[in-house]
Short mmCIF file of C-alpha atoms and ligand atoms in Angstrom, two decimals:
data_model
loop_
_atom_site.label_atom_id
_atom_site.label_comp_id
_atom_site.label_asym_id
_atom_site.label_seq_id
_atom_site.Cartn_x
_atom_site.Cartn_y
_atom_site.Cartn_z
CA UNK A 1212 -5.26 -2.80 -20.30
CA UNK A 1213 -2.63 -1.80 -23.06
CA UNK A 1214 -3.53 -4.48 -25.44
CA UNK A 1215 -2.00 -7.06 -23.11
CA UNK A 1216 -3.76 -10.26 -22.16
CA UNK A 1217 -3.95 -11.77 -18.62
CA UNK A 1218 -3.25 -15.62 -18.72
CA UNK A 1219 -4.37 -17.94 -16.25
CA UNK A 1220 -1.49 -19.38 -14.50
CA UNK A 1221 -1.20 -23.16 -14.89
CA UNK A 1222 -0.09 -24.92 -12.07
CA UNK A 1223 2.92 -26.57 -13.90
CA UNK A 1224 4.02 -23.06 -15.07
CA UNK A 1225 4.44 -21.73 -11.49
CA UNK A 1226 8.10 -23.05 -11.21
CA UNK A 1227 9.22 -21.50 -13.98
CA UNK A 1228 7.56 -18.39 -13.20
CA UNK A 1229 8.99 -18.19 -9.85
CA UNK A 1230 12.20 -20.01 -10.15
CA UNK A 1231 14.21 -16.94 -11.01
CA UNK A 1232 12.83 -14.62 -8.30
CA UNK A 1233 14.71 -13.62 -5.84
CA UNK A 1234 11.74 -11.40 -3.74
CA UNK A 1235 8.01 -11.51 -4.19
CA UNK A 1236 5.91 -8.89 -2.87
CA UNK A 1237 2.41 -9.26 -1.94
CA UNK A 1238 -0.44 -7.04 -2.33
CA UNK A 1239 -2.38 -7.98 1.20
CA UNK A 1240 -6.51 -7.44 1.14
CA UNK A 1241 -7.48 -9.96 -1.70
CA UNK A 1242 -4.49 -11.59 -2.08
CA UNK A 1243 -3.54 -12.88 1.31
CA UNK A 1244 -6.82 -12.20 3.36
CA UNK A 1245 -10.14 -10.59 2.87
CA UNK A 1246 -10.83 -8.63 5.99
CA UNK A 1247 -9.79 -10.89 8.68
CA UNK A 1248 -9.86 -14.30 6.97
CA UNK A 1249 -6.82 -15.65 5.30
CA UNK A 1250 -7.38 -16.65 1.64
CA UNK A 1251 -7.30 -20.38 1.64
CA UNK A 1252 -4.00 -21.92 0.76
CA UNK A 1253 -2.44 -18.60 0.56
CA UNK A 1254 -0.30 -19.00 3.61
CA UNK A 1255 0.79 -22.77 2.48
CA UNK A 1256 1.74 -21.02 -0.77
CA UNK A 1257 3.74 -18.29 0.78
CA UNK A 1258 5.76 -21.02 2.56
CA UNK A 1259 6.72 -22.86 -0.24
CA UNK A 1260 7.63 -19.39 -2.02
CA UNK A 1261 9.84 -18.47 0.52
CA UNK A 1262 11.59 -21.86 0.27
CA UNK A 1263 11.51 -22.90 3.64
CA UNK A 1264 12.28 -26.77 2.56
CA UNK A 1265 14.95 -26.20 0.44
CA UNK A 1266 18.14 -26.41 2.68
CA UNK A 1267 20.53 -25.84 -0.47
CA UNK A 1268 18.82 -22.12 -1.47
CA UNK A 1269 18.54 -18.94 -0.01
CA UNK A 1270 15.59 -18.31 1.06
CA UNK A 1271 13.25 -16.13 -1.11
CA UNK A 1272 12.69 -12.60 0.30
CA UNK A 1273 8.89 -11.74 0.76
CA UNK A 1274 7.61 -8.55 1.09
CA UNK A 1275 4.21 -7.04 2.19
CA UNK A 1276 2.93 -3.79 0.09
CA UNK A 1277 -0.55 -2.53 1.29
CA UNK A 1278 -2.25 0.98 0.29
CA UNK A 1279 -4.29 0.70 3.76
CA UNK A 1280 -2.91 3.29 5.87
CA UNK A 1281 -5.20 2.27 8.64
CA UNK A 1282 -2.86 -0.11 10.57
CA UNK A 1283 0.88 0.32 11.62
CA UNK A 1284 3.55 -2.00 10.03
CA UNK A 1285 3.99 -3.86 13.39
CA UNK A 1286 -0.25 -4.59 13.35
CA UNK A 1287 0.47 -6.06 9.97
CA UNK A 1288 3.14 -8.44 11.17
CA UNK A 1289 1.30 -9.40 14.03
CA UNK A 1290 -1.76 -10.08 11.56
CA UNK A 1291 0.48 -12.21 9.48
CA UNK A 1292 1.29 -14.17 12.20
CA UNK A 1293 -2.09 -14.62 13.93
CA UNK A 1294 -3.19 -15.84 10.33
CA UNK A 1295 -0.57 -18.29 9.87
CA UNK A 1296 1.93 -17.10 7.52
CA UNK A 1297 5.35 -17.53 7.23
CA UNK A 1298 7.03 -15.26 10.20
CA UNK A 1299 7.83 -11.37 9.04
CA UNK A 1300 9.42 -8.99 10.79
CA UNK A 1301 8.16 -5.16 10.44
CA UNK A 1302 10.88 -4.52 8.12
CA UNK A 1303 9.45 -6.70 5.42
CA UNK A 1304 5.96 -4.82 5.56
CA UNK A 1305 5.38 -1.44 3.42
CA UNK A 1306 2.16 0.32 4.34
CA UNK A 1307 1.30 3.40 2.46
CA UNK A 1308 0.90 4.83 5.90
CA UNK A 1309 4.78 4.05 6.71
CA UNK A 1310 6.06 5.17 3.32
CA UNK A 1311 3.91 8.55 3.65
CA UNK A 1312 5.77 8.91 7.10
CA UNK A 1313 9.04 7.99 5.77
CA UNK A 1314 8.46 10.35 2.56
CA UNK A 1315 7.34 13.41 4.59
CA UNK A 1316 10.54 12.92 7.11
CA UNK A 1317 12.87 13.28 4.06
CA UNK A 1318 10.89 15.84 2.21
CA UNK A 1319 10.23 18.31 5.60
CA UNK A 1320 13.07 20.76 5.95
CA UNK A 1321 14.39 20.32 9.67
CA UNK A 1322 14.08 23.72 11.27
CA UNK A 1323 11.40 24.91 8.92
CA UNK A 1324 7.79 24.21 8.64
CA UNK A 1325 8.37 20.87 9.61
CA UNK A 1326 4.98 19.41 11.08
CA UNK A 1327 1.99 17.90 9.06
CA UNK A 1328 -1.44 18.49 9.10
CA UNK A 1329 -3.07 14.84 8.94
CA UNK A 1330 -6.66 13.70 7.94
CA UNK A 1331 -6.33 10.05 8.70
CA UNK A 1332 -6.47 7.70 12.14
CA UNK A 1333 -4.12 6.59 15.06
CA UNK A 1334 -2.00 4.18 13.14
CA UNK A 1335 -1.09 7.04 10.53
CA UNK A 1336 -0.18 9.35 13.46
CA UNK A 1337 1.72 6.07 15.11
CA UNK A 1338 4.06 5.67 11.89
CA UNK A 1339 4.45 9.44 11.83
CA UNK A 1340 5.72 9.72 15.40
CA UNK A 1341 8.10 6.86 15.03
CA UNK A 1342 9.68 8.72 11.99
CA UNK A 1343 9.99 11.46 13.84
CA UNK A 1344 7.51 13.86 12.22
CA UNK A 1345 5.65 15.79 14.26
CA UNK A 1346 1.69 15.99 13.11
CA UNK A 1347 -2.00 17.68 14.04
CA UNK A 1348 -5.21 16.78 13.13
CA UNK A 1349 -5.55 12.81 13.25
CA UNK A 1350 -8.61 11.51 15.09
CA UNK A 1351 -11.86 13.11 15.60
CA UNK A 1352 -13.28 15.98 13.67
CA UNK A 1353 -12.53 19.49 14.89
CA UNK A 1354 -16.57 19.95 14.55
CA UNK A 1355 -16.71 17.39 17.63
CA UNK A 1356 -14.39 19.35 19.66
CA UNK A 1357 -16.45 22.80 19.36
CA UNK A 1358 -19.65 23.90 20.48
CA UNK A 1359 -22.39 22.46 17.94
CA UNK A 1360 -24.09 25.95 17.05
CA UNK A 1361 -21.23 27.30 15.90
CA UNK A 1362 -20.81 26.67 11.82
CA UNK A 1363 -17.75 24.73 10.97
CA UNK A 1364 -17.54 26.73 7.80
CA UNK A 1365 -17.07 29.82 10.18
CA UNK A 1366 -14.96 28.26 12.29
CA UNK A 1367 -12.59 26.00 10.52
CA UNK A 1368 -12.82 27.94 7.10
CA UNK A 1369 -11.94 31.01 8.54
CA UNK A 1370 -11.57 31.87 12.56
CA UNK A 1371 -9.56 28.96 14.06
CA UNK A 1372 -6.03 29.73 14.10
CA UNK A 1373 -3.57 28.01 11.90
CA UNK A 1374 -0.31 26.20 13.02
CA UNK A 1375 2.68 28.30 12.06
CA UNK A 1376 5.18 24.92 11.76
CA UNK A 1377 2.50 23.20 9.35
CA UNK A 1378 4.34 22.64 5.60
CA UNK A 1379 2.64 19.53 4.53
CA UNK A 1380 -0.85 18.04 4.46
CA UNK A 1381 -1.15 14.30 4.37
CA UNK A 1382 -4.40 12.42 3.22
CA UNK A 1383 -4.61 8.99 4.16
CA UNK A 1384 -7.90 6.59 5.47
CA UNK A 1385 -10.02 9.16 7.81
CA UNK A 1386 -13.24 7.69 8.93
CA UNK A 1387 -13.84 10.94 10.72
CA UNK A 1388 -13.16 12.96 7.16
CA UNK A 1389 -15.20 16.27 7.55
CA UNK A 1390 -16.32 19.45 6.13
CA UNK A 1391 -14.11 21.21 8.90
CA UNK A 1392 -11.11 19.04 7.84
CA UNK A 1393 -11.38 19.92 4.61
CA UNK A 1394 -11.35 23.65 5.10
CA UNK A 1395 -8.47 23.43 7.55
CA UNK A 1396 -6.46 21.60 4.61
CA UNK A 1397 -7.41 24.38 2.19
CA UNK A 1398 -6.10 26.99 4.39
CA UNK A 1399 -3.08 25.43 5.30
CA UNK A 1400 -2.23 24.68 1.20
CA UNK A 1401 -3.59 28.18 0.24
CA UNK A 1402 -1.35 29.52 2.87
CA UNK A 1403 1.97 28.81 1.51
CA UNK A 1404 2.31 27.39 -1.98
CA UNK A 1405 5.35 25.13 -0.89
CA UNK A 1406 3.08 23.34 1.53
CA UNK A 1407 3.20 19.53 0.37
CA UNK A 1408 -0.02 17.85 -0.43
CA UNK A 1409 0.68 14.36 0.08
CA UNK A 1410 -1.98 11.38 -0.51
CA UNK A 1411 -1.59 7.68 0.88
CA UNK A 1412 -3.31 6.12 -2.17
CA UNK A 1413 -6.04 6.42 -4.58
CA UNK A 1414 -7.61 3.25 -4.20
CA UNK A 1415 -11.70 4.94 -4.53
CA UNK A 1416 -13.60 1.61 -3.19
CA UNK A 1417 -12.95 -0.91 -0.57
CA UNK A 1418 -14.46 -4.00 -1.66
CA UNK A 1419 -16.41 -5.86 0.93
CA UNK A 1420 -17.28 -9.29 1.11
CA UNK A 1421 -20.99 -10.29 -0.85
CA UNK A 1422 -20.19 -7.65 -3.37
CA UNK A 1423 -20.74 -4.32 -1.52
CA UNK A 1424 -17.93 -1.43 -0.97
CA UNK A 1425 -17.03 1.55 1.43
CA UNK A 1426 -15.57 4.60 -0.40
CA UNK A 1427 -11.88 4.35 -0.64
CA UNK A 1428 -9.06 6.91 0.31
CA UNK A 1429 -9.46 8.24 -2.93
CA UNK A 1430 -12.59 9.92 -2.56
CA UNK A 1431 -10.95 11.82 0.34
CA UNK A 1432 -7.80 12.92 -1.58
CA UNK A 1433 -9.67 13.72 -4.53
CA UNK A 1434 -11.78 16.27 -2.29
CA UNK A 1435 -8.57 18.15 -0.88
CA UNK A 1436 -7.36 18.17 -4.34
CA UNK A 1437 -10.32 19.68 -5.72
CA UNK A 1438 -10.49 22.45 -3.15
CA UNK A 1439 -6.91 22.69 -3.41
CA UNK A 1440 -6.61 22.97 -7.44
CA UNK A 1441 -3.45 21.15 -7.17
CA UNK A 1442 -2.24 17.40 -7.80
CA UNK A 1443 -1.37 15.27 -4.72
CA UNK A 1444 1.96 13.63 -4.58
CA UNK A 1445 0.87 9.72 -4.05
CA UNK A 1446 3.19 7.09 -1.83
CA UNK A 1447 1.14 3.95 -2.19
CA UNK A 1448 0.60 1.31 -5.43
CA UNK A 1449 1.12 2.17 -8.38
CA UNK A 1450 3.39 5.11 -7.31
CA UNK A 1451 7.44 3.88 -7.47
CA UNK A 1452 7.87 5.75 -4.27
CA UNK A 1453 6.74 2.63 -2.26
CA UNK A 1454 8.56 0.01 -4.30
CA UNK A 1455 11.76 2.09 -3.80
CA UNK A 1456 11.25 1.76 -0.49
CA UNK A 1457 11.21 -1.91 -0.63
CA UNK A 1458 14.13 -1.79 -3.17
CA UNK A 1459 16.21 0.41 -0.96
CA UNK A 1460 15.76 -1.43 2.30
CA UNK A 1461 16.77 -4.86 0.85
CA UNK A 1462 18.71 -4.12 -2.35
CA UNK A 1463 16.40 -6.19 -4.66
CA UNK A 1464 16.61 -6.41 -8.40
CA UNK A 1465 13.33 -5.17 -10.22
CA UNK A 1466 14.17 -7.82 -12.62
CA UNK A 1467 14.08 -10.49 -10.16
CA UNK A 1468 11.18 -9.36 -8.42
CA UNK A 1469 7.72 -10.57 -8.56
CA UNK A 1470 4.53 -8.52 -7.65
CA UNK A 1471 1.25 -10.08 -6.70
CA UNK A 1472 -1.64 -8.26 -6.37
CA UNK A 1473 -5.36 -8.13 -7.44
CA UNK A 1474 -6.09 -4.56 -8.61
CA UNK A 1475 -4.66 -3.58 -12.31
CA UNK A 1476 -4.85 0.09 -11.41
CA UNK A 1477 -2.50 -0.14 -8.19
CA UNK A 1478 -0.52 -3.09 -7.95
CA UNK A 1479 0.05 -4.47 -11.57
CA UNK A 1480 0.19 -0.98 -12.73
CA UNK A 1481 2.94 -0.56 -10.16
CA UNK A 1482 4.99 -3.26 -11.71
CA UNK A 1483 4.26 -2.18 -15.41
CA UNK A 1484 6.68 0.45 -15.33
CA UNK A 1485 4.00 2.86 -17.29
CA UNK A 1486 5.21 6.25 -17.01
CA UNK A 1487 6.06 7.69 -13.92
CA UNK A 1488 6.55 4.11 -12.67
CA UNK A 1489 9.16 1.43 -12.27
CA UNK A 1490 11.09 1.64 -15.80
CA UNK A 1491 12.39 -1.99 -15.53
CA UNK A 1492 11.42 -5.64 -16.79
CA UNK A 1493 9.19 -6.40 -13.99
CA UNK A 1494 7.08 -9.24 -13.59
CA UNK A 1495 3.27 -8.98 -12.13
CA UNK A 1496 1.21 -11.70 -11.07
CA UNK A 1497 -2.57 -10.72 -10.63
CA UNK A 1498 -4.50 -12.52 -8.04
CA UNK A 1499 -7.97 -13.49 -8.48
CA UNK A 1500 -9.95 -10.77 -6.19
CA UNK A 1501 -13.08 -13.16 -5.42
CA UNK A 1502 -11.54 -16.89 -5.56
CA UNK A 1503 -12.13 -18.65 -2.29
CA UNK A 1504 -10.34 -21.69 -3.31
CA UNK A 1505 -6.78 -21.05 -3.22
CA UNK A 1506 -4.28 -18.35 -4.43
CA UNK A 1507 -5.87 -18.22 -8.12
CA UNK A 1508 -3.39 -16.16 -10.20
CA UNK A 1509 -2.85 -14.97 -13.45
CA UNK A 1510 0.22 -14.76 -15.61
CA UNK A 1511 0.70 -11.21 -16.29
CA UNK A 1512 3.81 -10.93 -17.85
CA UNK A 1513 6.08 -14.15 -18.03
CA UNK A 1514 9.58 -15.02 -17.22
CA UNK A 1515 11.20 -16.38 -19.93
CA UNK A 1516 13.29 -19.29 -17.83
CA UNK A 1517 12.27 -22.61 -17.90
CA UNK A 1518 13.97 -24.41 -14.76
CA UNK A 1519 11.68 -26.07 -13.05
CA UNK A 1520 11.71 -26.43 -9.34
CA UNK A 1521 9.62 -29.61 -8.04
CA UNK A 1522 8.58 -27.79 -4.59
CA UNK A 1523 6.32 -25.78 -6.88
CA UNK A 1524 4.58 -28.50 -8.96
CA UNK A 1525 1.90 -28.79 -6.37
CA UNK A 1526 1.64 -25.56 -5.34
CA UNK A 1527 -2.16 -24.58 -4.64
CA UNK A 1528 -1.16 -21.43 -7.27
CA UNK A 1529 -3.91 -22.08 -10.09
CA UNK A 1530 -6.53 -23.91 -7.84
CA UNK A 1531 -9.82 -23.34 -8.33
N1 LIG B 285 -6.97 1.11 2.33
C1 LIG B 285 -7.87 0.96 3.18
C2 LIG B 285 -8.71 1.75 4.13
C3 LIG B 285 -8.27 -0.52 3.05
O1 LIG B 285 -9.02 -1.04 4.29
C4 LIG B 285 -7.81 -1.64 2.45
C5 LIG B 285 -7.93 -2.68 2.23
O2 LIG B 285 -8.64 -3.37 3.12
C6 LIG B 285 -6.98 -0.95 1.11
C7 LIG B 285 -6.89 0.55 1.22
C8 LIG B 285 -6.47 -1.94 -0.22
O3 LIG B 285 -5.06 -2.38 0.85
P1 LIG B 285 -4.39 -3.40 -0.01
O4 LIG B 285 -3.25 -2.47 -1.16
O5 LIG B 285 -3.81 -4.36 0.59
O6 LIG B 285 -5.13 -4.29 -1.04
CA1 LIG B 286 -5.66 -5.70 -2.93
#
């Protein structure tokens, strides 16, 4: 968008694009893997980008930035290992669940209303626990724990007691999203105008193999926003918050950082520096979402560096 053109990254140009980069941030689903299958050529490309064969140079930092809040950063580290990607530490992985937990820990006053009502699954709950953020609500619907003859609207919309310590509502990927949860979220948000409303991400669809799709977390965030008549703070891409988590952890320079992604409205927008996002010369590489023959990437904003790195001349960057 914005009048900018995407260009296919020719393999001969890849060295000049990456040679000045100290850090490369990777979107996960659609770029490194699809579901449980690695994108062919992606692991090999990452090994080259990291510079494992170059003894003279400092290794390039690789980080993994995903809007998927349904796994912990440890689970992503294990998945990277299992699919043959270069060894990564958990601190190189920035999931929207992990970063949401970090945000809430900093935003909720200790001693005040410090716990979080969660619409999400066990991984989101685990990230909150690891960050020391007390929480409730994650997991099965409250309806499933009550008598089937009772109306969820009456029970959760009016009767059920609210936890006095809740100071935030967090909406992540929740396979057990329900009307009862929506009722409780609305009551927490109405009870206290200071109660925070936080969403992990706004991806509205999760594309599946073969062209079908599932509703994404954005649908759930919208439902709570609509009920509460307020806008959620979004942690994941394209919010600059998730990028700042990476920047703070590794002290990276945005001008020497490349973002590789498959979605314009999340990955590439985060790197773009549009209003409310990163204000810096940030380079962006758009991975082709449905390419099965190597990590096909389009050059979105080219580095002016023309230094060639022979290691990359053979990289399968523009294959297929
Ligand atoms: N959210 C959920 C629940 C997902 O399953 C996925 C992809 O599988 C995403 C978000 C998008 O993740 P990413 O940012 O790695 O493309
Ligand atoms: Ca993606």
